[in-house]
Amino acid sequence: MEINLFRLCSGLKIIGYFMILLVAAIISVSYYAIVVVTWGPELLRGGVHSFLAFFIIVMFHILLVMLLWSYFMVVFKDPGSVPENWKPLIEEENLEAGSSLTLSENIEPEAFTSTQSSDGRERRPQVGYCSRCQNGKPPRCHHCSVCQRCVLKMDHHCVWVVNCVGARNYKFFLLFLLYTFLETTMDTLVLLPNFIHFFSEATDHSESPGNLAVIFLTFVLNLAFALSLLCFVVMHASLLSSNTTTVEVHEKRGAIRWKYDLGRKKNFEQVFGTKKALWLLPLFSKEDLDNVPALRGLEFPTLSDTEA
């Protein structure tokens, strides 16, 4: 019997829904352990303990709100798909009127290639053709076997969010990683004293076994997530600084100079926009959406453009 591998890939969506429930469960356990069991009661003690508890609970809720806001934006925001019957624009250098011509309908899919000048530098981004979608592929676009479509500037399909990470939600994904790392790190630190006294409290029966088990479980989970997320944060920070996606890492290895690397500042603005006030919020300004082509996912400036 022939096995359809792409159908098996589509089954990852079902696993993703369980991941969402797992995220909700971890957040609930952490909330109970920190706010209800450990630091909430400290508010009633007065003095320094109350001030510290108030600060910790406020920071916990701020990071939690930002984490959930970013998470739901990644889950529900379309990463960007190729418009139906999309074809690239060919800019005619000899037209002074500023008009442009599109590829004609009878051009074969193989013609969706880049053109180069005599010095070998690319004049316009390379485009391709997807035989599964029967449509053109803009630069940096890849077909997702799970979503069964081409995704603009696809980074990867994330099981944790049941969605692809692409041009239009990559910022939200990075913020989700950042705020989750900060939240789990803070949770680990504020539960560390309780974890250290875990065994003595268990021996003295000074707290209920249920609360001790919750504190122990919460500390271990948050520590594990904080360490693993640190690796992802560092990795994606490196990719962001060089304007590279996860699926482009192999392609970049064969290039002397990565054509999309325009410098850290411009690379950052292609993902987070130019409005500094919104950099830490899972939002884009209308001005950035209108003026930064990379946020739309169909056009990306290259080194040849900036050097021209």
Coordinates of C-alpha atoms in Angstrom, one line a residue:
M1 CA 0.0 0.0 0.0
E2 CA 1.4 3.4 -1.0
I3 CA 1.8 5.9 1.8
N4 CA 1.1 9.5 1.2
L5 CA 3.8 11.3 3.2
F6 CA 2.2 14.7 2.7
R7 CA -1.0 13.4 4.3
L8 CA 1.1 12.3 7.3
C9 CA 2.6 15.8 7.5
S10 CA -0.9 17.2 7.6
G11 CA -1.6 15.1 10.7
L12 CA 0.8 17.4 12.5
K13 CA -2.0 19.9 12.8
I14 CA -3.8 17.5 15.2
I15 CA -0.7 17.3 17.4
G16 CA -0.6 21.1 17.3
Y17 CA -4.0 21.4 19.0
F18 CA -2.7 19.3 21.9
M19 CA 0.3 21.6 22.1
I20 CA -2.0 24.5 22.6
L21 CA -3.6 22.7 25.5
L22 CA -0.2 21.9 26.9
V23 CA 0.7 25.6 26.8
A24 CA -2.5 26.5 28.6
A25 CA -1.8 23.8 31.2
I26 CA 1.7 25.0 31.9
I27 CA 0.5 28.6 32.2
S28 CA -2.2 27.5 34.6
V29 CA 0.1 25.5 36.8
S30 CA 2.7 28.4 36.9
Y31 CA 0.0 30.9 37.8
Y32 CA -1.3 28.7 40.7
A33 CA 2.2 28.0 42.0
I34 CA 3.4 31.6 41.9
V35 CA 0.4 33.8 42.5
V36 CA -1.8 31.6 44.7
V37 CA 0.6 29.4 46.6
T38 CA 3.9 31.2 47.0
W39 CA 3.9 35.0 46.4
G40 CA 0.2 35.9 46.7
P41 CA 0.1 35.2 50.5
E42 CA 3.3 37.3 50.9
L43 CA 1.2 40.4 50.1
L44 CA -0.4 40.2 53.6
R45 CA 2.9 40.0 55.5
G46 CA 3.7 43.7 55.2
G47 CA 7.1 45.4 54.8
V48 CA 9.7 44.4 52.3
H49 CA 8.1 41.0 51.7
S50 CA 4.8 42.7 50.5
F51 CA 6.7 45.1 48.2
L52 CA 8.7 42.3 46.7
A53 CA 5.6 40.1 46.3
F54 CA 3.7 43.0 44.6
F55 CA 6.6 43.6 42.2
I56 CA 6.9 39.9 41.3
I57 CA 3.1 39.5 40.8
V58 CA 2.9 42.6 38.6
M59 CA 5.9 41.6 36.5
F60 CA 4.4 38.1 36.2
H61 CA 1.1 39.4 34.8
I62 CA 2.8 41.9 32.5
L63 CA 4.9 39.2 30.9
L64 CA 2.0 36.8 30.8
V65 CA -0.2 39.3 29.0
M66 CA 2.6 40.0 26.4
L67 CA 3.3 36.3 26.1
L68 CA -0.4 35.4 25.4
W69 CA -0.9 38.4 23.1
S70 CA 2.1 37.4 21.0
Y71 CA 1.1 33.8 21.1
F72 CA -2.4 34.3 19.8
M73 CA -1.1 36.7 17.1
V74 CA 1.2 33.9 15.8
V75 CA -1.6 31.4 16.0
F76 CA -4.3 33.4 14.2
K77 CA -2.2 35.7 11.9
D78 CA -1.8 34.4 8.4
P79 CA 1.9 34.3 7.6
G80 CA 1.2 35.3 4.0
S81 CA 0.3 33.2 1.0
V82 CA 0.9 33.8 -2.7
P83 CA -2.0 35.6 -4.5
E84 CA -3.7 33.5 -7.1
N85 CA -2.1 33.6 -10.5
W86 CA 0.7 35.7 -9.1
K87 CA 3.4 36.7 -11.6
P88 CA 6.5 39.0 -11.0
L89 CA 6.7 42.4 -12.5
I90 CA 9.5 43.0 -15.0
E91 CA 10.7 46.6 -14.8
E92 CA 11.7 47.9 -18.2
E93 CA 14.8 50.1 -17.8
N94 CA 14.0 52.0 -21.0
L95 CA 10.6 53.1 -19.9
E96 CA 10.8 56.6 -18.4
A97 CA 7.0 56.8 -17.7
G98 CA 7.4 54.5 -14.7
S99 CA 5.1 51.9 -16.1
S100 CA 5.8 48.2 -15.8
L101 CA 4.9 45.1 -17.7
T102 CA 3.9 41.7 -16.3
L103 CA 5.0 38.3 -17.6
S104 CA 2.7 37.2 -20.4
E105 CA 0.4 34.3 -19.8
N106 CA 2.2 32.0 -22.2
I107 CA 5.5 32.1 -20.4
E108 CA 6.5 28.6 -19.2
P109 CA 7.1 28.0 -15.4
E110 CA 10.8 27.5 -16.2
A111 CA 11.0 31.2 -17.2
F112 CA 10.5 32.3 -13.6
T113 CA 14.3 32.8 -13.1
S114 CA 16.5 35.7 -12.1
T115 CA 18.4 37.8 -14.6
Q116 CA 22.0 38.8 -14.1
S117 CA 24.2 41.6 -15.4
S118 CA 27.6 41.1 -17.0
D119 CA 29.3 41.4 -13.6
G120 CA 27.3 38.5 -12.3
R121 CA 25.1 40.6 -9.9
E122 CA 21.4 39.9 -9.7
R123 CA 19.2 42.6 -11.0
R124 CA 15.9 41.3 -9.6
P125 CA 15.0 38.7 -7.0
Q126 CA 14.9 35.1 -8.1
V127 CA 11.4 33.7 -8.5
G128 CA 10.2 30.2 -9.1
Y129 CA 7.1 28.1 -9.8
C130 CA 5.3 25.7 -7.5
S131 CA 4.1 22.6 -9.3
R132 CA 1.8 21.7 -6.4
C133 CA 0.1 25.1 -6.1
Q134 CA 0.3 25.6 -9.9
N135 CA 1.4 29.2 -9.2
G136 CA 4.4 31.4 -9.2
K137 CA 6.7 31.6 -6.2
P138 CA 7.9 35.0 -5.0
P139 CA 11.5 35.3 -3.6
R140 CA 12.1 33.4 -0.3
C141 CA 8.7 31.6 -0.6
H142 CA 8.5 27.9 0.1
H143 CA 5.7 25.3 0.0
C144 CA 4.6 23.9 3.4
S145 CA 3.7 20.3 3.3
V146 CA 1.6 20.7 6.5
C147 CA -0.4 23.7 5.4
Q148 CA -0.5 22.5 1.8
R149 CA 0.3 25.9 0.4
C150 CA 3.2 28.2 -0.4
V151 CA 4.1 30.5 2.5
L152 CA 5.7 33.9 2.0
K153 CA 9.2 34.1 3.4
M154 CA 8.6 30.8 5.2
D155 CA 10.8 30.2 8.3
H156 CA 9.3 26.9 9.5
H157 CA 6.0 25.3 10.4
C158 CA 5.6 25.5 14.2
V159 CA 3.7 22.7 15.8
W160 CA 3.3 24.8 19.0
V161 CA 1.2 27.4 17.2
V162 CA -0.5 25.2 14.6
N163 CA 0.6 27.6 12.0
C164 CA 3.5 28.5 9.7
V165 CA 5.9 31.2 10.6
G166 CA 6.4 33.6 7.7
A167 CA 6.7 37.1 6.5
R168 CA 3.6 38.5 8.2
N169 CA 3.9 36.8 11.6
Y170 CA 7.6 36.3 12.2
K171 CA 7.8 39.3 14.5
F172 CA 5.0 37.9 16.6
F173 CA 6.8 34.6 16.8
L174 CA 10.1 36.2 17.9
L175 CA 8.2 38.2 20.6
F176 CA 6.5 35.0 21.7
L177 CA 9.9 33.4 22.1
L178 CA 11.3 36.4 24.0
Y179 CA 8.4 36.9 26.4
T180 CA 8.1 33.2 27.1
F181 CA 11.8 33.0 27.8
L182 CA 11.6 36.0 30.2
E183 CA 8.5 34.6 31.9
T184 CA 9.9 31.1 32.4
T185 CA 13.2 32.5 33.6
M186 CA 11.5 34.8 36.1
D187 CA 9.3 31.9 37.3
T188 CA 12.4 29.7 37.8
L189 CA 14.1 32.4 39.9
V190 CA 11.2 33.3 42.1
L191 CA 10.5 29.6 42.8
L192 CA 14.1 28.8 43.5
P193 CA 13.9 29.4 47.3
N194 CA 10.9 27.2 47.5
F195 CA 12.6 24.5 45.5
I196 CA 15.6 24.6 47.7
H197 CA 13.4 24.2 50.8
F198 CA 11.3 21.6 49.1
F199 CA 12.8 18.5 50.8
S200 CA 12.9 20.1 54.3
E201 CA 9.3 21.2 54.0
A202 CA 8.3 17.8 52.8
T203 CA 10.0 16.2 55.8
D204 CA 8.5 18.6 58.3
H205 CA 5.1 18.5 56.7
S206 CA 4.9 22.3 56.9
E207 CA 3.0 22.5 53.7
S208 CA 0.4 20.3 52.0
P209 CA 1.8 17.6 49.7
G210 CA -0.3 18.9 46.8
N211 CA 1.2 22.4 47.0
L212 CA 4.7 21.0 47.3
A213 CA 4.2 18.8 44.2
V214 CA 2.9 21.8 42.3
I215 CA 5.9 24.0 43.2
F216 CA 8.3 21.2 42.3
L217 CA 6.6 20.5 39.0
T218 CA 6.4 24.2 38.1
F219 CA 10.0 24.8 38.9
V220 CA 11.2 21.9 36.8
L221 CA 9.0 22.7 33.8
N222 CA 10.0 26.4 33.8
L223 CA 13.7 25.6 34.1
A224 CA 13.5 23.2 31.2
F225 CA 11.6 25.6 29.0
A226 CA 13.9 28.5 29.9
L227 CA 17.0 26.6 29.0
S228 CA 15.6 25.3 25.7
L229 CA 14.1 28.7 24.8
L230 CA 17.5 30.3 25.4
C231 CA 18.9 28.2 22.5
F232 CA 16.0 29.3 20.2
V233 CA 16.3 32.9 21.2
V234 CA 20.0 33.0 20.4
M235 CA 19.5 31.1 17.1
H236 CA 16.7 33.3 15.9
A237 CA 18.6 36.5 17.0
S238 CA 21.5 35.3 14.8
L239 CA 19.2 34.6 11.9
L240 CA 17.5 38.0 12.3
S241 CA 20.8 39.8 12.3
S242 CA 21.8 38.3 9.0
N243 CA 18.3 38.4 7.5
T244 CA 18.1 34.6 7.1
T245 CA 15.2 32.2 7.6
T246 CA 15.6 28.7 9.0
V247 CA 15.0 27.1 5.6
E248 CA 17.6 29.4 4.0
V249 CA 20.4 28.4 6.3
H250 CA 21.7 25.7 3.9
E251 CA 21.3 28.0 0.9
K252 CA 23.3 30.7 2.6
R253 CA 26.3 28.4 3.3
G254 CA 27.1 28.4 -0.4
A255 CA 27.0 32.1 -0.8
I256 CA 30.1 34.4 -0.4
R257 CA 27.8 37.3 0.6
W258 CA 24.2 36.6 1.5
K259 CA 22.2 38.7 -0.9
Y260 CA 19.5 39.7 1.6
D261 CA 21.9 40.8 4.4
L262 CA 21.6 44.6 4.2
G263 CA 23.1 45.3 7.6
R264 CA 21.7 44.7 11.1
K265 CA 19.5 47.8 11.2
K266 CA 17.8 47.3 7.9
N267 CA 17.5 43.5 8.6
F268 CA 15.8 44.3 11.9
E269 CA 13.4 46.8 10.3
Q270 CA 12.3 44.3 7.7
V271 CA 10.9 42.2 10.5
F272 CA 10.0 44.6 13.3
G273 CA 9.2 47.8 11.2
T274 CA 10.6 51.2 11.7
K275 CA 8.4 52.4 14.5
K276 CA 10.5 52.0 17.7
A277 CA 7.4 52.4 19.9
L278 CA 5.9 49.2 18.5
W279 CA 9.0 47.0 18.4
L280 CA 8.1 45.2 21.7
L281 CA 4.4 45.0 20.8
P282 CA 2.9 42.4 18.5
L283 CA 1.6 45.1 16.2
F284 CA 2.6 46.9 13.0
S285 CA 1.9 50.5 12.1
K286 CA -0.1 51.1 8.9
E287 CA 2.8 53.3 7.7
D288 CA 5.2 50.3 8.0
L289 CA 2.8 47.9 6.3
D290 CA 2.6 50.4 3.4
N291 CA 6.2 51.4 3.2
V292 CA 8.2 48.2 4.1
P293 CA 7.8 45.8 1.2
A294 CA 9.4 42.9 3.2
L295 CA 6.4 43.0 5.7
R296 CA 4.1 42.1 2.8
G297 CA 6.3 39.2 1.8
L298 CA 6.4 39.6 -2.0
E299 CA 9.4 41.8 -2.5
F300 CA 12.8 41.9 -0.8
P301 CA 15.6 44.3 -1.5
T302 CA 19.0 42.7 -2.1
L303 CA 22.6 43.8 -2.0
S304 CA 22.6 44.5 -5.7
D305 CA 19.7 46.9 -5.2
T306 CA 21.5 48.9 -2.4
E307 CA 24.8 48.8 -4.3
A308 CA 23.3 50.1 -7.5

